[in-house]
Tab-separated table of C-alpha atoms and ligand atoms in Angstrom:
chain	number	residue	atom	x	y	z
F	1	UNK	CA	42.791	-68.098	-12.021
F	2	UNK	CA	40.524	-67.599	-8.832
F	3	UNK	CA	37.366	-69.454	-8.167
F	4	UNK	CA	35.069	-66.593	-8.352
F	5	UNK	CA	33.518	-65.627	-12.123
F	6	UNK	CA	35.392	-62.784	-13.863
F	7	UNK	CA	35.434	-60.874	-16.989
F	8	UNK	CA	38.622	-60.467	-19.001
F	9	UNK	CA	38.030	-57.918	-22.274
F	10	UNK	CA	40.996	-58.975	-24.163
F	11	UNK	CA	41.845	-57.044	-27.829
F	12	UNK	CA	42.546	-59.888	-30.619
F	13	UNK	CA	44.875	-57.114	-32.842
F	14	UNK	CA	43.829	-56.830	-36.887
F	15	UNK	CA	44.239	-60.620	-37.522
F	16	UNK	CA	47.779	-61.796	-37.477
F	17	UNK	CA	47.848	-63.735	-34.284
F	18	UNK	CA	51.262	-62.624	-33.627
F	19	UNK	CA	50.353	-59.489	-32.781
F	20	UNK	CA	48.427	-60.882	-29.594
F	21	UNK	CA	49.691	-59.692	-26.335
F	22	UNK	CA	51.274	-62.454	-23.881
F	23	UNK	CA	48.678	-61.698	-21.552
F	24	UNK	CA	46.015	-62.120	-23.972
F	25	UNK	CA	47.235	-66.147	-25.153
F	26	UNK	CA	47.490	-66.630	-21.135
F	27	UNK	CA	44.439	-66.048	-21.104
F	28	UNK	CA	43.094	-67.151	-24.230
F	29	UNK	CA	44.931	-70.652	-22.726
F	30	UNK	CA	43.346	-70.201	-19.360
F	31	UNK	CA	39.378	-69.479	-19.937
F	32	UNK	CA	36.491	-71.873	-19.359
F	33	UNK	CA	34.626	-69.516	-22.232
F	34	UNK	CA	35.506	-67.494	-24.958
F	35	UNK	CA	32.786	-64.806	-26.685
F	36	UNK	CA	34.063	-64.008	-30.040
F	37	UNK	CA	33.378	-61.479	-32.687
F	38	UNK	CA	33.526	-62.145	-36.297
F	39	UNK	CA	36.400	-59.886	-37.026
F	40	UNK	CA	38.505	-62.274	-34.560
F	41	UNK	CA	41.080	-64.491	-36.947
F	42	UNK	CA	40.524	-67.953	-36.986
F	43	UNK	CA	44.810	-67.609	-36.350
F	44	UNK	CA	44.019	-66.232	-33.246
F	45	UNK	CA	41.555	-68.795	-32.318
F	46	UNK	CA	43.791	-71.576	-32.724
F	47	UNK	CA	45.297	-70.428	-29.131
F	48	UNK	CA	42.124	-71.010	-27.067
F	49	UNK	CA	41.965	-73.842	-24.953
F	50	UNK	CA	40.918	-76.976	-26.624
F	51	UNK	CA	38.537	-77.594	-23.354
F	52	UNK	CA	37.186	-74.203	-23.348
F	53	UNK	CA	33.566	-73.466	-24.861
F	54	UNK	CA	33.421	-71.083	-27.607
F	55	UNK	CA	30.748	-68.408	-28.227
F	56	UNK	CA	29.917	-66.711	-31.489
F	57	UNK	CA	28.853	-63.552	-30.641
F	58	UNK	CA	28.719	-62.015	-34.469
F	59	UNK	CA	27.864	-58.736	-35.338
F	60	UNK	CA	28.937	-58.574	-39.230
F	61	UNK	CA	27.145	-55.383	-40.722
F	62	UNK	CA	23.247	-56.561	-41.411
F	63	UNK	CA	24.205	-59.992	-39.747
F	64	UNK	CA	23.690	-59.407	-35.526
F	65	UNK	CA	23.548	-62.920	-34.466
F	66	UNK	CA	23.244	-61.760	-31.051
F	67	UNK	CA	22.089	-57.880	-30.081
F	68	UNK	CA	24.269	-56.347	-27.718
F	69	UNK	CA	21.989	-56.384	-24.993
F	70	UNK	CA	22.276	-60.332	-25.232
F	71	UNK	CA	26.012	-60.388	-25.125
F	72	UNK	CA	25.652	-58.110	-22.197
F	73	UNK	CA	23.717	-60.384	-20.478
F	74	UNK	CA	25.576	-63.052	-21.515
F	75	UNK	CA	28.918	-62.009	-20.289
F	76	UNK	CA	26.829	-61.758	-16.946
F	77	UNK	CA	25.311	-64.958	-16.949
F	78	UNK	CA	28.542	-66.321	-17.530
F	79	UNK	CA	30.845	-64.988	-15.004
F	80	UNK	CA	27.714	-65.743	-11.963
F	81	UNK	CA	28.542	-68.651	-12.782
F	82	UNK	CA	31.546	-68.418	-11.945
F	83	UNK	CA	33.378	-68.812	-15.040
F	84	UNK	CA	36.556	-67.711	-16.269
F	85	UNK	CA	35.627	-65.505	-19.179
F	86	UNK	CA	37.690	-63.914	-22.479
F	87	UNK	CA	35.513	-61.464	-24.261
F	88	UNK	CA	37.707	-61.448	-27.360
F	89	UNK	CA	36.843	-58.209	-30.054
F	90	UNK	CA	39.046	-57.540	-32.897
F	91	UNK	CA	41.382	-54.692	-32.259
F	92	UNK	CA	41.270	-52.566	-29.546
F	93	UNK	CA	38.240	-53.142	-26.818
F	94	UNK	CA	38.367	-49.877	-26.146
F	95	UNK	CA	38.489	-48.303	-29.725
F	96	UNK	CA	35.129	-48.346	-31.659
F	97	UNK	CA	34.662	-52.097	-29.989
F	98	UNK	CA	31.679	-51.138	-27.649
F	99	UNK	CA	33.622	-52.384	-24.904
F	100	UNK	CA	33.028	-49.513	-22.888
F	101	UNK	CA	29.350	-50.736	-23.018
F	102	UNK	CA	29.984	-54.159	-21.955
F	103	UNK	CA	31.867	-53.151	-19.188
F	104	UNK	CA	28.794	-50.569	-17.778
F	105	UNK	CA	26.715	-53.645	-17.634
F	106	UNK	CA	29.219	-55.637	-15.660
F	107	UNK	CA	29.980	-53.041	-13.048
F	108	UNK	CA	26.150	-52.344	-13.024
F	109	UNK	CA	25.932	-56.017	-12.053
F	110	UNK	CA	29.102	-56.110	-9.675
F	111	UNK	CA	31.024	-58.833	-11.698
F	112	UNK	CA	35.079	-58.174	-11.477
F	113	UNK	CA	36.307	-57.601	-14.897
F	114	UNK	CA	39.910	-56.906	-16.472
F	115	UNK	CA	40.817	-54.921	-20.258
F	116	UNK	CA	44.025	-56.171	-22.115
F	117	UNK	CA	44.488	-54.046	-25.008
F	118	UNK	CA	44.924	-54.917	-28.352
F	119	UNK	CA	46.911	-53.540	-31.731
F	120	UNK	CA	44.043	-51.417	-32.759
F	121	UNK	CA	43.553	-51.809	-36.864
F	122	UNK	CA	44.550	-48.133	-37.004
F	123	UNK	CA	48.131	-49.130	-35.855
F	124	UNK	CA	48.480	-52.476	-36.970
F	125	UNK	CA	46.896	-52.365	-40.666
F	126	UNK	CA	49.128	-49.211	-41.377
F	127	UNK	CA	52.040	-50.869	-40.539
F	128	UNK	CA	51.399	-53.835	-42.280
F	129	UNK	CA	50.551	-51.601	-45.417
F	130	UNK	CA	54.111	-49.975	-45.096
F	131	UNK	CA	51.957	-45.948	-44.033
F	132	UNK	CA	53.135	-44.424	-41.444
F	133	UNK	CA	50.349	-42.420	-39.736
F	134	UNK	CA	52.755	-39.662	-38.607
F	135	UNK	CA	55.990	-38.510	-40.524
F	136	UNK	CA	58.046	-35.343	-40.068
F	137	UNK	CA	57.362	-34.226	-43.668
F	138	UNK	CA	53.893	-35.036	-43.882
F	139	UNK	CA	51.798	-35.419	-41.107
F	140	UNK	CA	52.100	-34.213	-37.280
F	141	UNK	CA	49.022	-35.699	-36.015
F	142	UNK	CA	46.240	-38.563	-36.568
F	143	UNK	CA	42.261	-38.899	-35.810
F	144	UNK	CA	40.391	-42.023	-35.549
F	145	UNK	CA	36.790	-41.787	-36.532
F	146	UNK	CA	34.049	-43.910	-37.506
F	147	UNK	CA	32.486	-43.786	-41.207
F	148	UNK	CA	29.664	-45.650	-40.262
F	149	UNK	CA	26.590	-44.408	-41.882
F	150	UNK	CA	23.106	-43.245	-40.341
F	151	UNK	CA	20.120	-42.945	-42.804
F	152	UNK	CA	22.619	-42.389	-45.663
F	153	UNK	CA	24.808	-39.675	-44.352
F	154	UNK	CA	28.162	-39.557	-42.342
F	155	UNK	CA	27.533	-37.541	-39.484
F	156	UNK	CA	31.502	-36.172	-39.072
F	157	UNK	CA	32.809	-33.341	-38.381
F	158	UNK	CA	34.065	-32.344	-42.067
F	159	UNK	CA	36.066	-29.449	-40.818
F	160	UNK	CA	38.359	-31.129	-38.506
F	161	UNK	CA	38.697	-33.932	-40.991
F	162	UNK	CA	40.451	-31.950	-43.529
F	163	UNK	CA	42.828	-29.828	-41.336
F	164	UNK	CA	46.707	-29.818	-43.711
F	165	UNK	CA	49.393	-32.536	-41.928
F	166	UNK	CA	47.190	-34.830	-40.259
F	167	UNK	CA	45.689	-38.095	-41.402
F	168	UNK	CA	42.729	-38.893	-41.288
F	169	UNK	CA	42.006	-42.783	-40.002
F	170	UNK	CA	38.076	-44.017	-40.774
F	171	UNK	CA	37.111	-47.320	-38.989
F	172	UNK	CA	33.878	-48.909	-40.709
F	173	UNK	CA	33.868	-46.314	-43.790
F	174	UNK	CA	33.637	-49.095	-46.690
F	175	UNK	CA	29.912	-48.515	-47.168
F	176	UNK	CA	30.128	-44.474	-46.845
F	177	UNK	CA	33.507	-44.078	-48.774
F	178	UNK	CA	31.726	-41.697	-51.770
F	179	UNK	CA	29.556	-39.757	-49.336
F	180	UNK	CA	33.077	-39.333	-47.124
F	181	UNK	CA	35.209	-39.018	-50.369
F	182	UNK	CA	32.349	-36.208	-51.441
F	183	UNK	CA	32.139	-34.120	-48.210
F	184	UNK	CA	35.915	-34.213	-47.953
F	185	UNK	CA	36.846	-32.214	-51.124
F	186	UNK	CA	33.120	-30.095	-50.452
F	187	UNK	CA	34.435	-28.980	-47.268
F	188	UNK	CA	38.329	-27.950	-49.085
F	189	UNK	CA	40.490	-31.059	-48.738
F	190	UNK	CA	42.067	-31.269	-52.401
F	191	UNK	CA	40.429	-33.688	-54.743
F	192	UNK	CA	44.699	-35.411	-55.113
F	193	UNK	CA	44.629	-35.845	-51.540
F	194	UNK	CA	46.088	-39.936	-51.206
F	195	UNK	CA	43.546	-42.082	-50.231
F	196	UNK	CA	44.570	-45.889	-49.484
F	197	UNK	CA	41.986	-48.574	-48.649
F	198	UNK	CA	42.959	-51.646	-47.031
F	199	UNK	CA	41.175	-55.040	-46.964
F	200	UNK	CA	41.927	-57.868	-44.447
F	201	UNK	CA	45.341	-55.753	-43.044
F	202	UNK	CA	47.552	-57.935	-41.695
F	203	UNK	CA	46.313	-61.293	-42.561
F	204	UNK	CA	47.608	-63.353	-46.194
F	205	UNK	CA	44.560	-62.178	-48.316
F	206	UNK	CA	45.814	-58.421	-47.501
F	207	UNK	CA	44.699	-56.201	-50.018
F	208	UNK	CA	45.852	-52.389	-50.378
F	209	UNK	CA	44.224	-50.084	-52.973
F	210	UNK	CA	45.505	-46.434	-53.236
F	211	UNK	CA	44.303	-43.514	-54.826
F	212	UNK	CA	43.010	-40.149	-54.336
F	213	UNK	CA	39.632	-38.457	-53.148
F	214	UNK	CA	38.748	-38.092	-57.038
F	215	UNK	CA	39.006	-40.923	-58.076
F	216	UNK	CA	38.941	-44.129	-55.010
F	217	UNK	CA	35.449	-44.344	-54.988
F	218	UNK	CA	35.234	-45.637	-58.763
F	219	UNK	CA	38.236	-47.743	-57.627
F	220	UNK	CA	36.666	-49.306	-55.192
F	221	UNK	CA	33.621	-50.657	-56.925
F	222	UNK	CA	36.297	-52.147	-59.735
F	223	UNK	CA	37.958	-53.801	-56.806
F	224	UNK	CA	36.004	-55.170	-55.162
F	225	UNK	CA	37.007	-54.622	-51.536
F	226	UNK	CA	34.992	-56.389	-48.654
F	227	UNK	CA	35.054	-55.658	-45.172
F	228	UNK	CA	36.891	-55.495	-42.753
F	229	UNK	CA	38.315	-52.744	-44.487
F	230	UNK	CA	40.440	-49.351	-43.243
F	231	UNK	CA	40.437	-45.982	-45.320
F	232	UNK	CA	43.466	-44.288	-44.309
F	233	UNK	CA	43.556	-40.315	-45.641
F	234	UNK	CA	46.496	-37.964	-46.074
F	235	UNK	CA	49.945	-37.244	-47.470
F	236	UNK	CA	51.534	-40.202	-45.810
F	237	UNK	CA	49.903	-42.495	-48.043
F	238	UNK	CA	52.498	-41.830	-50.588
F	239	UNK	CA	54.737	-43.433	-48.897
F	240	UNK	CA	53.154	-47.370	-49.491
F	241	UNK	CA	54.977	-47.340	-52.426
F	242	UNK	CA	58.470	-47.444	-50.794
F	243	UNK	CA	57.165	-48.656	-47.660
F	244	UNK	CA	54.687	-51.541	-48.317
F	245	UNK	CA	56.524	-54.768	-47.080
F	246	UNK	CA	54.297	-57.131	-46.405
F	247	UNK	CA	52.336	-59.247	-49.434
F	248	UNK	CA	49.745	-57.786	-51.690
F	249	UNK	CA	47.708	-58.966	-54.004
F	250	UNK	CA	47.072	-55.205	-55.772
F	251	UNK	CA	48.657	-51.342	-55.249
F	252	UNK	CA	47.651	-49.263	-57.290
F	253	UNK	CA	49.435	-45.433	-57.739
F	254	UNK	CA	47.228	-42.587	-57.459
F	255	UNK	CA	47.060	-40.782	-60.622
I	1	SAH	N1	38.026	-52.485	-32.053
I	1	SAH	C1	38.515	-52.586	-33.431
I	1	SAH	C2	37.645	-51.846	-34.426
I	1	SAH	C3	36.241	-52.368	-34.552
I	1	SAH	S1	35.322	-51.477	-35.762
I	1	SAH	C4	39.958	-52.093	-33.481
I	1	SAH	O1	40.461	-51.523	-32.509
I	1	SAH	O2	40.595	-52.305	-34.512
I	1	SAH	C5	35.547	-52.507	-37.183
I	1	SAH	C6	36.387	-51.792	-38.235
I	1	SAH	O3	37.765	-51.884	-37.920
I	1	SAH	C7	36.277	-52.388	-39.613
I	1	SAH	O4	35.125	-51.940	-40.286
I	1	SAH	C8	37.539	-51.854	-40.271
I	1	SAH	O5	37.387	-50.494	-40.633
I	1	SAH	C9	38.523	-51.907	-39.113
I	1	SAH	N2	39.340	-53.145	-39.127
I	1	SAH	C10	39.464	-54.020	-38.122
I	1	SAH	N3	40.311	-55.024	-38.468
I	1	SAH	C11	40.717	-54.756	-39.718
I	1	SAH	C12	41.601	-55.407	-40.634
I	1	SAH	N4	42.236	-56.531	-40.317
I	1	SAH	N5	41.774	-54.847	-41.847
I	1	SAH	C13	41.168	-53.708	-42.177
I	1	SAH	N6	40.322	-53.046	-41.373
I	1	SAH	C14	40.106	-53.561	-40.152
């Protein structure tokens, strides 16, 4: 790696560290620092250097051990430096990961910086629950969006949310899934539409509940799901039965 400080925003994929890219555990073996999120896998962090210095840069829901200003400032005061930095976020930087931000500040400051994606939770927690976000017979397109709530309410646009053969991928929608569940069927989507929530995708405490707009938000209070969790809407959720592959602890049918 060359002498002068740089920036590397490296995606850590859902949790299983074997979906890291090769570039990413180069680098991951190569940094003097890593700055770490909470929804990196400890599996993941077992490739870092045993000589680099680790940062905890949180960020759990009602937990922000550092505001993002700091980490901003951080990553800058690191690579001046002249360090060798990973700035490791689960998923995809680039996907609901605020690494759009981070960069800003870097360019703002003139520090050189590099992005290596990541299996974004979208991708890589469908496939591990065996759903398919696109399939000839029942969906022919997908939208990311973020549940996360503002004073109470999910500000989405319900409309495009609910349009027939597409699924519908919320990020962050654990806390909102009534309100979302709610405004879905309010706005037309029919109250059988699948619904499947996963805990943990990818990872051995994997945990995929499935049901429908009726009836998943009662479900989910019985089950107890915790974040990090994915809410995955459309037809294509019927096919975790056949599909599901990889271990479970509970799937349930919708009804
Ligand atoms: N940049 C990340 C997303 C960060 S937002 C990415 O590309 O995946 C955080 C949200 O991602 C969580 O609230 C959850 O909805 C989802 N998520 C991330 N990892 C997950 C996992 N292993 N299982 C389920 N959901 C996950």
């Amino acid at each position: 790696m060359p002498d002068v400080g740089r920036v590397y925003l490296v995606g850590a994929g859902p949790g299983d560290p074997e979906l890291l890219t090769l570039r990413a555990v180069r680098l991951l073996q190569q940094a003097d620092v890593i700055v770490y999120d909470h929804l990196v896998s400890p599996g993941v962090l077992d490739f870092v250097s045993p000589t680099a210095e680790r940062i905890y840069a949180g960020k759990r829901r009602n937990e922000h051990t550092m505001r993002q200003e700091q980490i901003n400032l951080l990553l800058v005061k690191l690579a001046s430096e002249g360090k060798q930095v990973v700035r490791l976020k689960g998923g995809d930087p680039f996907i609901f990961g605020r690494g759009g931000e981070e960069l800003q500040e870097l360019a703002k400051h003139g520090i050189a910086f590099e992005v290596v994606p990541g299996v974004t939770a979208a991708s890589g927690v469908a496939s591990y629950a065996g759903i398919p976000l696109t399939h000839r017979d029942y969906a022919q397109s997908c939208i990311f969006v973020t549940g996360h709530l503002k004073d109470g309410t999910a500000d989405l646009d319900w409309p495009s949310l609910i349009r027939l053969h597409q699924t519908v991928v919320i990020y962050m929608g654990l806390g909102g899934l009534a309100e979302i569940c709610h405004q879905m069927m309010v706005h037309g989507a029919s109250p059988a539409l699948p619904i499947a929530l996963v805990q943990d995708g990818s990872i051995a405490s994997q945990k995929v509940v499935v049901g429908t707009l009726s009836n998943m938000p009662e479900r989910v209070a019985s089950e107890n799901l915790k974040s990090p969790c994915l809410t995955i809407i459309g037809e294509v959720v019927k096919l975790h039965d056949e599909l599901a592959w990889f271990k479970q602890t509970t799937a349930l049918t919708p009804q």
